[in-house]
């Protein structure tokens, strides 16, 4: 279901909480020996709305009016709100053994021997916060993986061949014209 929150977004002040810079996160993630990529289930829908704000998200269906109880997609403050929450949940891990961008989480370990402990710390923090992961989108114990469109591995960053295939396979000009 899709609800147009354009008018609500115009009335609400923008949340100035900054989203992390993707380039910086990818640089931090590169160089680890082992990693796990985690994806939060239904991202924003895991955060409860303030009960006083539920009425602002009301929508009408055939014969009924409903309100959202959790943050819906389409609110301009959803990304910064989730990012703020993730920063609080993973405060002690961020930069050390974890990188998070909104609902994408990478648990990184400099040594493969410590990876299980790093994952346990992450799962404890997720459980305390009441956050759930989408098991279909989680990948555990890999040496290289895709983070925010970049291919990250122990020796650094590589180009994602799927993203550059068109440029690599471009045909050279056949005539001077």
mmCIF file of C-alpha atoms in Angstrom:
data_model
loop_
_atom_site.group_PDB
_atom_site.id
_atom_site.type_symbol
_atom_site.label_atom_id
_atom_site.label_comp_id
_atom_site.label_asym_id
_atom_site.label_seq_id
_atom_site.Cartn_x
_atom_site.Cartn_y
_atom_site.Cartn_z
ATOM 1 C CA UNK A 1 0.000 0.000 0.000
ATOM 2 C CA UNK A 2 1.285 3.459 -0.855
ATOM 3 C CA UNK A 3 0.164 6.668 0.836
ATOM 4 C CA UNK A 4 1.025 10.124 -0.460
ATOM 5 C CA UNK A 5 2.409 12.160 2.457
ATOM 6 C CA UNK A 6 3.346 15.188 0.318
ATOM 7 C CA UNK A 7 1.094 17.600 2.218
ATOM 8 C CA UNK A 8 2.152 16.247 5.614
ATOM 9 C CA UNK A 9 5.830 16.519 4.641
ATOM 10 C CA UNK A 10 5.295 20.168 3.613
ATOM 11 C CA UNK A 11 3.833 20.958 7.054
ATOM 12 C CA UNK A 12 6.455 19.142 9.129
ATOM 13 C CA UNK A 13 9.878 20.593 9.863
ATOM 14 C CA UNK A 14 12.765 18.676 8.315
ATOM 15 C CA UNK A 15 14.804 16.560 10.693
ATOM 16 C CA UNK A 16 18.366 17.894 10.452
ATOM 17 C CA UNK A 17 19.919 14.656 11.761
ATOM 18 C CA UNK A 18 22.644 13.826 9.224
ATOM 19 C CA UNK A 19 22.778 10.540 7.365
ATOM 20 C CA UNK A 20 26.296 9.063 7.262
ATOM 21 C CA UNK A 21 28.403 9.705 4.171
ATOM 22 C CA UNK A 22 28.420 6.562 2.034
ATOM 23 C CA UNK A 23 32.050 7.028 0.897
ATOM 24 C CA UNK A 24 33.245 7.230 4.498
ATOM 25 C CA UNK A 25 31.296 4.098 5.494
ATOM 26 C CA UNK A 26 32.711 2.128 2.569
ATOM 27 C CA UNK A 27 36.255 3.232 3.464
ATOM 28 C CA UNK A 28 35.718 2.135 7.085
ATOM 29 C CA UNK A 29 34.303 -1.210 5.913
ATOM 30 C CA UNK A 30 37.174 -2.022 3.556
ATOM 31 C CA UNK A 31 40.086 -4.060 4.832
ATOM 32 C CA UNK A 32 38.278 -6.435 7.168
ATOM 33 C CA UNK A 33 39.045 -10.169 7.101
ATOM 34 C CA UNK A 34 35.445 -11.329 7.536
ATOM 35 C CA UNK A 35 32.064 -9.616 7.341
ATOM 36 C CA UNK A 36 28.351 -10.237 7.656
ATOM 37 C CA UNK A 37 25.738 -8.129 5.885
ATOM 38 C CA UNK A 38 22.482 -7.629 7.792
ATOM 39 C CA UNK A 39 19.231 -6.039 6.695
ATOM 40 C CA UNK A 40 16.597 -4.804 9.128
ATOM 41 C CA UNK A 41 13.125 -6.208 8.533
ATOM 42 C CA UNK A 42 10.623 -3.609 7.249
ATOM 43 C CA UNK A 43 13.042 -0.849 8.267
ATOM 44 C CA UNK A 44 10.988 2.185 9.400
ATOM 45 C CA UNK A 45 7.985 0.054 10.324
ATOM 46 C CA UNK A 46 9.901 -1.112 13.400
ATOM 47 C CA UNK A 47 9.753 2.349 14.991
ATOM 48 C CA UNK A 48 6.593 3.302 16.871
ATOM 49 C CA UNK A 49 5.012 6.667 16.119
ATOM 50 C CA UNK A 50 4.313 9.067 18.947
ATOM 51 C CA UNK A 51 0.612 8.418 19.802
ATOM 52 C CA UNK A 52 -0.083 12.153 19.413
ATOM 53 C CA UNK A 53 1.133 12.003 15.795
ATOM 54 C CA UNK A 54 -0.816 8.930 14.626
ATOM 55 C CA UNK A 55 -3.796 10.994 13.482
ATOM 56 C CA UNK A 56 -1.549 12.931 11.082
ATOM 57 C CA UNK A 57 -0.875 9.738 9.132
ATOM 58 C CA UNK A 58 -4.552 8.861 8.643
ATOM 59 C CA UNK A 59 -5.747 7.462 5.331
ATOM 60 C CA UNK A 60 -9.124 6.415 3.985
ATOM 61 C CA UNK A 61 -10.079 3.096 2.414
ATOM 62 C CA UNK A 62 -13.506 1.915 1.301
ATOM 63 C CA UNK A 63 -15.663 2.807 4.289
ATOM 64 C CA UNK A 64 -12.857 3.015 6.892
ATOM 65 C CA UNK A 65 -10.284 5.505 8.137
ATOM 66 C CA UNK A 66 -7.008 4.184 9.521
ATOM 67 C CA UNK A 67 -3.925 5.660 11.190
ATOM 68 C CA UNK A 68 -0.376 4.351 11.161
ATOM 69 C CA UNK A 69 0.989 3.104 14.469
ATOM 70 C CA UNK A 70 4.550 2.830 13.195
ATOM 71 C CA UNK A 71 6.558 5.099 10.912
ATOM 72 C CA UNK A 72 5.364 4.545 7.333
ATOM 73 C CA UNK A 73 7.393 4.851 4.134
ATOM 74 C CA UNK A 74 7.176 8.285 2.601
ATOM 75 C CA UNK A 75 7.644 10.507 5.641
ATOM 76 C CA UNK A 76 10.582 12.828 5.075
ATOM 77 C CA UNK A 77 11.829 12.284 8.615
ATOM 78 C CA UNK A 78 11.827 8.462 8.382
ATOM 79 C CA UNK A 79 15.465 8.104 7.228
ATOM 80 C CA UNK A 80 16.975 10.489 9.788
ATOM 81 C CA UNK A 81 14.798 8.983 12.552
ATOM 82 C CA UNK A 82 15.985 5.453 11.761
ATOM 83 C CA UNK A 83 19.589 6.652 11.480
ATOM 84 C CA UNK A 84 19.369 8.360 14.890
ATOM 85 C CA UNK A 85 17.936 5.181 16.384
ATOM 86 C CA UNK A 86 20.682 3.031 14.795
ATOM 87 C CA UNK A 87 23.349 5.393 16.127
ATOM 88 C CA UNK A 88 21.945 4.929 19.629
ATOM 89 C CA UNK A 89 21.545 1.155 19.340
ATOM 90 C CA UNK A 90 25.063 0.584 17.952
ATOM 91 C CA UNK A 91 26.808 3.470 19.733
ATOM 92 C CA UNK A 92 29.689 1.348 21.095
ATOM 93 C CA UNK A 93 30.122 -0.700 17.912
ATOM 94 C CA UNK A 94 30.026 1.933 15.157
ATOM 95 C CA UNK A 95 33.398 2.384 13.527
ATOM 96 C CA UNK A 96 34.894 -0.442 15.630
ATOM 97 C CA UNK A 97 33.214 -3.568 14.239
ATOM 98 C CA UNK A 98 30.046 -2.247 12.627
ATOM 99 C CA UNK A 99 28.970 0.069 9.836
ATOM 100 C CA UNK A 100 25.311 1.101 9.502
ATOM 101 C CA UNK A 101 23.468 3.108 6.875
ATOM 102 C CA UNK A 102 19.787 3.440 7.706
ATOM 103 C CA UNK A 103 18.677 -0.239 7.732
ATOM 104 C CA UNK A 104 21.785 -1.788 6.128
ATOM 105 C CA UNK A 105 24.260 -3.105 8.687
ATOM 106 C CA UNK A 106 27.699 -4.602 8.122
ATOM 107 C CA UNK A 107 29.415 -6.403 10.979
ATOM 108 C CA UNK A 108 33.123 -6.385 10.168
ATOM 109 C CA UNK A 109 35.954 -8.206 11.873
ATOM 110 C CA UNK A 110 39.662 -7.590 11.457
ATOM 111 C CA UNK A 111 40.284 -11.230 12.446
ATOM 112 C CA UNK A 112 37.988 -14.122 11.601
ATOM 113 C CA UNK A 113 38.433 -15.492 15.142
ATOM 114 C CA UNK A 114 36.539 -12.499 16.573
ATOM 115 C CA UNK A 115 33.654 -12.494 14.073
ATOM 116 C CA UNK A 116 31.278 -14.645 16.145
ATOM 117 C CA UNK A 117 31.830 -12.379 19.162
ATOM 118 C CA UNK A 118 31.194 -9.282 16.995
ATOM 119 C CA UNK A 119 27.949 -10.831 15.717
ATOM 120 C CA UNK A 120 26.840 -11.729 19.259
ATOM 121 C CA UNK A 121 27.397 -8.126 20.349
ATOM 122 C CA UNK A 122 25.315 -6.925 17.394
ATOM 123 C CA UNK A 123 22.494 -9.401 18.084
ATOM 124 C CA UNK A 124 22.418 -8.355 21.759
ATOM 125 C CA UNK A 125 22.064 -4.701 20.747
ATOM 126 C CA UNK A 126 19.336 -5.553 18.216
ATOM 127 C CA UNK A 127 17.447 -7.585 20.810
ATOM 128 C CA UNK A 128 17.644 -4.801 23.439
ATOM 129 C CA UNK A 129 16.232 -2.355 20.896
ATOM 130 C CA UNK A 130 13.492 -4.765 19.759
ATOM 131 C CA UNK A 131 14.731 -4.722 16.150
ATOM 132 C CA UNK A 132 14.357 -7.680 13.817
ATOM 133 C CA UNK A 133 16.407 -8.706 10.810
ATOM 134 C CA UNK A 134 15.189 -10.002 7.453
ATOM 135 C CA UNK A 135 16.837 -13.460 7.250
ATOM 136 C CA UNK A 136 16.325 -13.615 3.474
ATOM 137 C CA UNK A 137 18.615 -10.606 3.019
ATOM 138 C CA UNK A 138 21.300 -11.429 5.621
ATOM 139 C CA UNK A 139 24.634 -12.948 4.574
ATOM 140 C CA UNK A 140 27.046 -14.247 7.222
ATOM 141 C CA UNK A 141 30.796 -14.855 7.311
ATOM 142 C CA UNK A 142 31.883 -13.673 3.872
ATOM 143 C CA UNK A 143 35.229 -12.297 2.700
ATOM 144 C CA UNK A 144 33.735 -9.897 0.177
ATOM 145 C CA UNK A 145 30.309 -8.403 -0.210
ATOM 146 C CA UNK A 146 28.249 -5.578 -1.610
ATOM 147 C CA UNK A 147 27.768 -2.625 0.729
ATOM 148 C CA UNK A 148 25.683 0.297 -0.545
ATOM 149 C CA UNK A 149 26.501 -0.593 -4.162
ATOM 150 C CA UNK A 150 30.261 -1.027 -3.581
ATOM 151 C CA UNK A 151 32.152 -4.322 -3.572
ATOM 152 C CA UNK A 152 34.071 -4.408 -0.271
ATOM 153 C CA UNK A 153 36.798 -6.928 0.514
ATOM 154 C CA UNK A 154 39.920 -7.411 2.649
ATOM 155 C CA UNK A 155 42.269 -5.557 0.312
ATOM 156 C CA UNK A 156 39.931 -2.592 -0.217
ATOM 157 C CA UNK A 157 37.186 -1.686 -2.652
ATOM 158 C CA UNK A 158 36.592 -3.097 -6.121
ATOM 159 C CA UNK A 159 34.350 -1.928 -8.899
ATOM 160 C CA UNK A 160 31.032 -3.758 -9.041
ATOM 161 C CA UNK A 161 31.153 -5.420 -12.470
ATOM 162 C CA UNK A 162 27.369 -5.394 -12.816
ATOM 163 C CA UNK A 163 27.354 -1.609 -12.389
ATOM 164 C CA UNK A 164 30.110 -0.954 -14.944
ATOM 165 C CA UNK A 165 29.270 -3.673 -17.505
ATOM 166 C CA UNK A 166 27.807 -1.196 -20.008
ATOM 167 C CA UNK A 167 30.976 0.918 -20.002
ATOM 168 C CA UNK A 168 33.309 -2.104 -20.156
ATOM 169 C CA UNK A 169 31.382 -3.609 -23.088
ATOM 170 C CA UNK A 170 30.992 -0.400 -25.083
ATOM 171 C CA UNK A 171 31.825 -0.831 -28.769
ATOM 172 C CA UNK A 172 34.643 1.257 -30.175
ATOM 173 C CA UNK A 173 33.691 3.676 -32.959
ATOM 174 C CA UNK A 174 33.751 1.957 -36.360
ATOM 175 C CA UNK A 175 34.146 5.120 -38.451
ATOM 176 C CA UNK A 176 35.673 8.591 -38.138
ATOM 177 C CA UNK A 177 32.201 10.129 -38.315
#
